[in-house]
Amino acid sequence: MRTINLIVIHCSATRCNKDFPVEALEACHRARGFNGIGYHYYITKDGQLHLTRSEDVQGAHAKHYNKNSIGICYEGGLDEKGKPADTRTPAQKRTLLALLKSLRVDFPDAEILGHRDLPWVKKACPCFDVREYQGI
């Protein structure tokens, strides 16, 4: 088992009024040269949780941090006009909270950060302040 000291939350950077199912995410990542989805988990707008990469396998979601992290992505992150926004549905919020609580059991010392909170990241991703999850 890998040593996990970081949980990184991402958004798919897709418009909230357009669907971006797990199959589209996989096609996007494969087109970028990945051997599959780089995140470990993907949460679609309906709140469905998809295991997209085994936790035992290093992710491809946060440069310089993949070795010891778990990557979570939610569908959305852009408003209808393409501007960064917290577009999480109530179902996504519930699923994300439940997932983070579960991961906290397995990795109690892991820090939870948004992609934008990592050094050198110049993106709005995940388009909300993840500090709301710090105390779980």
Coordinates of N, CA and C in Angstrom, one line a residue:
M1 N 0.8 -1.2 0.0 CA 0.0 0.0 0.0 C 0.9 1.2 0.0
R2 N 0.4 2.2 -0.8 CA 1.2 3.5 -0.8 C 0.9 4.3 0.5
T3 N 1.9 5.1 0.8 CA 1.7 6.1 1.9 C 1.0 7.3 1.4
I4 N -0.2 7.6 2.0 CA -1.0 8.7 1.5 C -1.0 9.8 2.6
N5 N -0.5 10.9 2.2 CA -0.5 12.1 3.2 C -1.3 13.3 2.6
L6 N -1.9 13.1 1.5 CA -2.6 14.2 0.8 C -3.8 13.7 0.0
I7 N -5.0 14.4 0.2 CA -6.1 14.1 -0.6 C -6.4 15.4 -1.4
V8 N -6.4 15.3 -2.7 CA -6.6 16.5 -3.5 C -7.9 16.5 -4.3
I9 N -8.7 17.6 -4.1 CA -10.0 17.7 -4.7 C -9.9 18.5 -6.0
H10 N -10.5 18.0 -7.0 CA -10.5 18.7 -8.3 C -11.9 18.8 -8.9
C11 N -12.0 19.6 -9.9 CA -13.3 19.7 -10.7 C -12.9 19.3 -12.1
S12 N -13.9 18.9 -12.9 CA -13.6 18.5 -14.3 C -13.4 19.7 -15.2
A13 N -13.7 20.9 -14.7 CA -13.6 22.2 -15.4 C -14.5 22.1 -16.7
T14 N -15.7 21.6 -16.4 CA -16.7 21.6 -17.5 C -18.0 22.3 -17.0
R15 N -18.7 22.8 -18.0 CA -19.9 23.6 -17.7 C -21.0 22.8 -17.0
C16 N -21.6 23.4 -16.1 CA -22.6 22.8 -15.3 C -23.9 22.4 -16.1
N17 N -24.1 23.0 -17.2 CA -25.3 22.7 -18.0 C -25.0 21.7 -19.1
K18 N -23.8 21.1 -19.1 CA -23.5 20.1 -20.1 C -23.0 18.9 -19.3
D19 N -23.4 17.7 -19.7 CA -23.0 16.5 -19.1 C -21.5 16.1 -19.5
F20 N -20.8 15.6 -18.5 CA -19.5 15.1 -18.7 C -19.3 13.8 -18.0
P21 N -19.9 12.7 -18.5 CA -19.9 11.4 -17.9 C -18.5 10.9 -17.7
V22 N -18.4 9.8 -16.9 CA -17.1 9.2 -16.7 C -16.4 8.8 -18.0
E23 N -17.2 8.3 -19.0 CA -16.6 7.9 -20.2 C -16.0 9.1 -21.0
A24 N -16.6 10.2 -20.9 CA -16.0 11.4 -21.5 C -14.7 11.8 -20.8
L25 N -14.7 11.7 -19.5 CA -13.5 12.0 -18.7 C -12.4 11.1 -19.1
E26 N -12.7 9.8 -19.2 CA -11.7 8.8 -19.6 C -11.1 9.1 -21.0
A27 N -12.0 9.4 -22.0 CA -11.5 9.8 -23.3 C -10.6 11.0 -23.3
C28 N -11.0 12.0 -22.5 CA -10.2 13.2 -22.4 C -8.8 12.9 -21.8
H29 N -8.7 12.1 -20.8 CA -7.4 11.7 -20.2 C -6.6 10.9 -21.1
R30 N -7.2 9.9 -21.8 CA -6.5 9.1 -22.8 C -6.0 10.0 -23.9
A31 N -6.7 10.9 -24.4 CA -6.3 11.9 -25.4 C -5.0 12.7 -25.0
R32 N -4.9 12.8 -23.7 CA -3.7 13.6 -23.2 C -2.5 12.6 -22.9
G33 N -2.7 11.3 -23.3 CA -1.6 10.4 -23.2 C -1.6 9.6 -21.9
F34 N -2.6 9.7 -21.0 CA -2.7 8.9 -19.8 C -3.2 7.5 -20.2
N35 N -2.9 6.5 -19.3 CA -3.4 5.2 -19.6 C -4.8 4.9 -18.9
G36 N -5.5 6.0 -18.7 CA -6.8 5.9 -18.1 C -7.0 7.2 -17.3
I37 N -8.1 7.3 -16.5 CA -8.4 8.5 -15.7 C -7.3 8.7 -14.7
G38 N -6.8 9.9 -14.5 CA -5.8 10.2 -13.6 C -6.2 10.3 -12.1
Y39 N -7.5 10.5 -11.9 CA -8.1 10.6 -10.6 C -8.4 9.2 -10.0
H40 N -8.5 9.1 -8.7 CA -8.9 7.8 -8.1 C -10.4 7.7 -8.1
Y41 N -11.1 8.9 -7.9 CA -12.6 8.9 -7.8 C -13.1 10.1 -8.6
Y42 N -14.3 9.8 -9.2 CA -15.0 10.8 -10.0 C -16.5 10.8 -9.5
I43 N -17.0 12.0 -9.2 CA -18.4 12.1 -8.7 C -19.2 12.9 -9.8
T44 N -20.1 12.2 -10.4 CA -21.0 12.8 -11.4 C -22.1 13.7 -10.7
K45 N -22.7 14.5 -11.6 CA -23.7 15.4 -11.0 C -24.8 14.8 -10.2
D46 N -25.1 13.5 -10.6 CA -26.2 12.8 -9.9 C -25.7 12.3 -8.5
G47 N -24.5 12.5 -8.2 CA -23.9 12.1 -6.9 C -23.3 10.7 -7.0
Q48 N -23.3 10.1 -8.2 CA -22.7 8.7 -8.3 C -21.2 8.8 -8.1
L49 N -20.7 7.9 -7.3 CA -19.3 7.8 -7.1 C -18.7 6.7 -8.0
H50 N -17.7 7.1 -8.8 CA -17.0 6.1 -9.7 C -15.5 5.9 -9.2
L51 N -15.2 4.7 -8.9 CA -13.8 4.4 -8.6 C -13.1 4.3 -10.0
T52 N -12.2 5.2 -10.3 CA -11.6 5.3 -11.6 C -10.2 4.9 -11.7
R53 N -9.6 4.7 -10.5 CA -8.2 4.2 -10.4 C -8.0 3.7 -9.0
S54 N -7.4 2.5 -8.9 CA -7.2 1.9 -7.6 C -6.4 2.8 -6.7
E55 N -6.7 2.9 -5.4 CA -5.9 3.7 -4.5 C -4.5 3.2 -4.4
D56 N -4.3 1.9 -4.7 CA -2.9 1.3 -4.7 C -2.0 1.8 -5.9
V57 N -2.7 2.5 -6.9 CA -2.0 2.9 -8.0 C -1.8 4.4 -7.9
Q58 N -0.6 4.9 -8.2 CA -0.3 6.3 -8.2 C -1.2 7.0 -9.2
G59 N -1.7 8.2 -8.8 CA -2.6 8.9 -9.7 C -1.8 9.8 -10.7
A60 N -2.5 10.5 -11.5 CA -2.0 11.4 -12.5 C -2.9 12.7 -12.5
H61 N -2.8 13.4 -11.4 CA -3.8 14.5 -11.2 C -3.1 15.7 -10.6
A62 N -2.0 15.6 -9.9 CA -1.4 16.8 -9.3 C 0.1 16.7 -9.4
K63 N 0.7 17.3 -10.4 CA 2.1 17.2 -10.6 C 2.9 17.4 -9.3
H64 N 3.9 16.6 -9.1 CA 4.8 16.6 -8.0 C 4.2 16.0 -6.7
Y65 N 2.9 15.7 -6.7 CA 2.2 15.2 -5.5 C 1.5 13.9 -5.7
N66 N 1.6 13.3 -6.9 CA 0.9 12.1 -7.2 C 1.3 10.9 -6.4
K67 N 2.6 10.8 -6.0 CA 3.1 9.6 -5.4 C 2.4 9.3 -4.1
N68 N 2.1 10.3 -3.3 CA 1.5 10.1 -2.0 C 0.1 10.8 -1.8
S69 N -0.7 10.8 -2.9 CA -2.0 11.4 -2.8 C -3.1 10.6 -3.4
I70 N -4.3 10.9 -3.0 CA -5.5 10.4 -3.6 C -6.2 11.6 -4.3
G71 N -6.6 11.4 -5.6 CA -7.2 12.4 -6.3 C -8.7 12.2 -6.5
I72 N -9.5 13.2 -6.2 CA -11.0 13.2 -6.3 C -11.4 14.3 -7.2
C73 N -12.3 14.0 -8.2 CA -12.8 15.0 -9.1 C -14.3 14.9 -9.1
Y74 N -14.9 16.1 -9.2 CA -16.3 16.2 -9.3 C -16.6 16.8 -10.7
E75 N -17.7 16.3 -11.3 CA -18.2 16.8 -12.6 C -18.7 18.3 -12.5
G76 N -18.1 19.2 -13.2 CA -18.5 20.6 -13.2 C -17.3 21.5 -12.9
G77 N -17.7 22.6 -12.2 CA -16.7 23.6 -11.8 C -16.8 24.9 -12.7
L78 N -17.6 24.9 -13.7 CA -17.8 26.1 -14.5 C -19.3 26.4 -14.6
D79 N -19.6 27.6 -14.6 CA -21.0 28.0 -14.8 C -21.4 27.9 -16.2
E80 N -22.6 28.3 -16.6 CA -23.1 28.1 -17.9 C -22.3 28.9 -18.9
K81 N -21.7 30.0 -18.5 CA -20.9 30.8 -19.4 C -19.4 30.4 -19.4
G82 N -19.0 29.4 -18.7 CA -17.6 28.9 -18.7 C -16.8 29.6 -17.6
K83 N -17.3 30.2 -16.7 CA -16.6 30.9 -15.6 C -16.5 30.0 -14.4
P84 N -15.3 30.0 -13.7 CA -15.2 29.1 -12.5 C -16.3 29.4 -11.5
A85 N -16.9 28.3 -11.0 CA -18.0 28.5 -10.0 C -18.1 27.1 -9.3
D86 N -18.6 27.2 -8.0 CA -18.9 26.0 -7.3 C -20.3 25.5 -7.8
T87 N -20.2 24.5 -8.7 CA -21.4 24.0 -9.3 C -21.8 22.6 -8.7
R88 N -21.2 22.3 -7.6 CA -21.6 21.0 -7.0 C -23.1 20.9 -6.7
T89 N -23.7 19.8 -7.0 CA -25.1 19.6 -6.7 C -25.2 19.1 -5.3
P90 N -26.4 19.2 -4.7 CA -26.5 18.6 -3.3 C -26.1 17.1 -3.3
A91 N -26.4 16.4 -4.3 CA -26.0 15.0 -4.4 C -24.4 14.8 -4.4
Q92 N -23.8 15.7 -5.1 CA -22.3 15.7 -5.2 C -21.7 16.0 -3.8
K93 N -22.3 17.0 -3.2 CA -21.8 17.4 -1.9 C -21.9 16.3 -0.8
R94 N -23.1 15.6 -0.9 CA -23.3 14.5 0.1 C -22.3 13.3 -0.2
T95 N -22.1 13.0 -1.5 CA -21.1 11.9 -1.9 C -19.7 12.3 -1.5
L96 N -19.3 13.6 -1.8 CA -18.0 14.0 -1.5 C -17.7 13.9 0.0
L97 N -18.7 14.4 0.8 CA -18.5 14.3 2.3 C -18.4 12.9 2.8
A98 N -19.2 12.0 2.3 CA -19.2 10.6 2.7 C -17.8 9.9 2.2
L99 N -17.4 10.3 1.0 CA -16.1 9.7 0.6 C -14.9 10.2 1.4
L100 N -14.9 11.5 1.7 CA -13.8 12.1 2.6 C -13.9 11.5 4.0
K101 N -15.0 11.2 4.5 CA -15.1 10.6 5.8 C -14.5 9.2 5.8
S102 N -14.8 8.5 4.7 CA -14.3 7.1 4.5 C -12.8 7.1 4.4
L103 N -12.3 8.1 3.5 CA -10.9 8.1 3.3 C -10.1 8.6 4.6
R104 N -10.8 9.4 5.4 CA -10.2 9.8 6.7 C -10.0 8.6 7.6
V105 N -10.8 7.6 7.5 CA -10.6 6.4 8.4 C -9.4 5.7 7.9
D106 N -9.2 5.5 6.6 CA -8.0 4.8 6.1 C -6.7 5.7 6.2
F107 N -6.9 7.0 6.0 CA -5.7 7.9 6.0 C -5.9 9.1 6.9
P108 N -5.9 8.8 8.2 CA -6.3 9.8 9.2 C -5.4 11.1 9.2
D109 N -4.2 10.9 8.8 CA -3.3 12.1 8.8 C -3.2 12.8 7.5
A110 N -3.9 12.4 6.5 CA -3.8 13.0 5.2 C -4.5 14.4 5.2
E111 N -3.8 15.4 4.6 CA -4.3 16.7 4.5 C -5.2 16.8 3.3
I112 N -6.3 17.5 3.4 CA -7.3 17.7 2.4 C -7.1 19.1 1.8
L113 N -6.8 19.1 0.5 CA -6.6 20.4 -0.2 C -7.3 20.4 -1.6
G114 N -7.6 21.6 -2.0 CA -8.0 21.8 -3.4 C -6.8 21.8 -4.3
H115 N -7.0 21.5 -5.6 CA -5.9 21.5 -6.5 C -5.2 22.9 -6.5
R116 N -6.1 24.0 -6.4 CA -5.6 25.4 -6.5 C -4.7 25.7 -5.2
D117 N -4.8 24.9 -4.2 CA -4.1 25.2 -2.9 C -2.6 24.6 -3.0
L118 N -2.3 23.9 -4.0 CA -0.9 23.4 -4.2 C 0.0 24.5 -4.7
P119 N 1.2 24.5 -4.3 CA 2.2 25.5 -4.8 C 2.2 25.4 -6.4
W120 N 2.4 26.6 -7.0 CA 2.6 26.7 -8.4 C 1.3 26.5 -9.2
V121 N 0.2 26.1 -8.6 CA -1.0 25.9 -9.4 C -1.7 27.2 -9.6
K122 N -2.0 27.5 -10.9 CA -2.6 28.8 -11.3 C -4.0 28.6 -11.8
K123 N -4.7 27.6 -11.3 CA -6.1 27.3 -11.7 C -7.0 27.6 -10.5
A124 N -8.3 27.8 -10.9 CA -9.3 27.9 -9.8 C -9.8 26.6 -9.3
C125 N -9.4 25.5 -9.9 CA -9.9 24.2 -9.5 C -9.6 23.9 -8.0
P126 N -10.6 23.5 -7.3 CA -11.9 22.9 -7.7 C -13.0 23.9 -7.7
C127 N -12.7 25.2 -7.6 CA -13.7 26.2 -7.7 C -14.6 26.4 -6.5
F128 N -14.1 25.9 -5.3 CA -14.7 26.2 -4.0 C -13.6 26.0 -3.0
D129 N -13.8 26.5 -1.8 CA -12.8 26.5 -0.7 C -13.0 25.2 0.0
V130 N -12.0 24.3 -0.1 CA -12.1 23.0 0.6 C -11.9 23.0 2.1
R131 N -11.6 24.2 2.6 CA -11.4 24.3 4.1 C -12.7 23.8 4.8
E132 N -13.8 23.8 4.2 CA -15.0 23.3 4.8 C -14.9 21.9 5.2
Y133 N -13.9 21.1 4.7 CA -13.8 19.7 5.0 C -12.6 19.5 5.9
Q134 N -11.9 20.5 6.3 CA -10.7 20.3 7.1 C -11.0 19.6 8.5
G135 N -12.1 19.8 9.0 CA -12.4 19.2 10.4 C -13.0 17.8 10.4
I136 N -13.1 17.2 9.2 CA -13.8 15.9 9.3 C -12.8 14.8 9.6

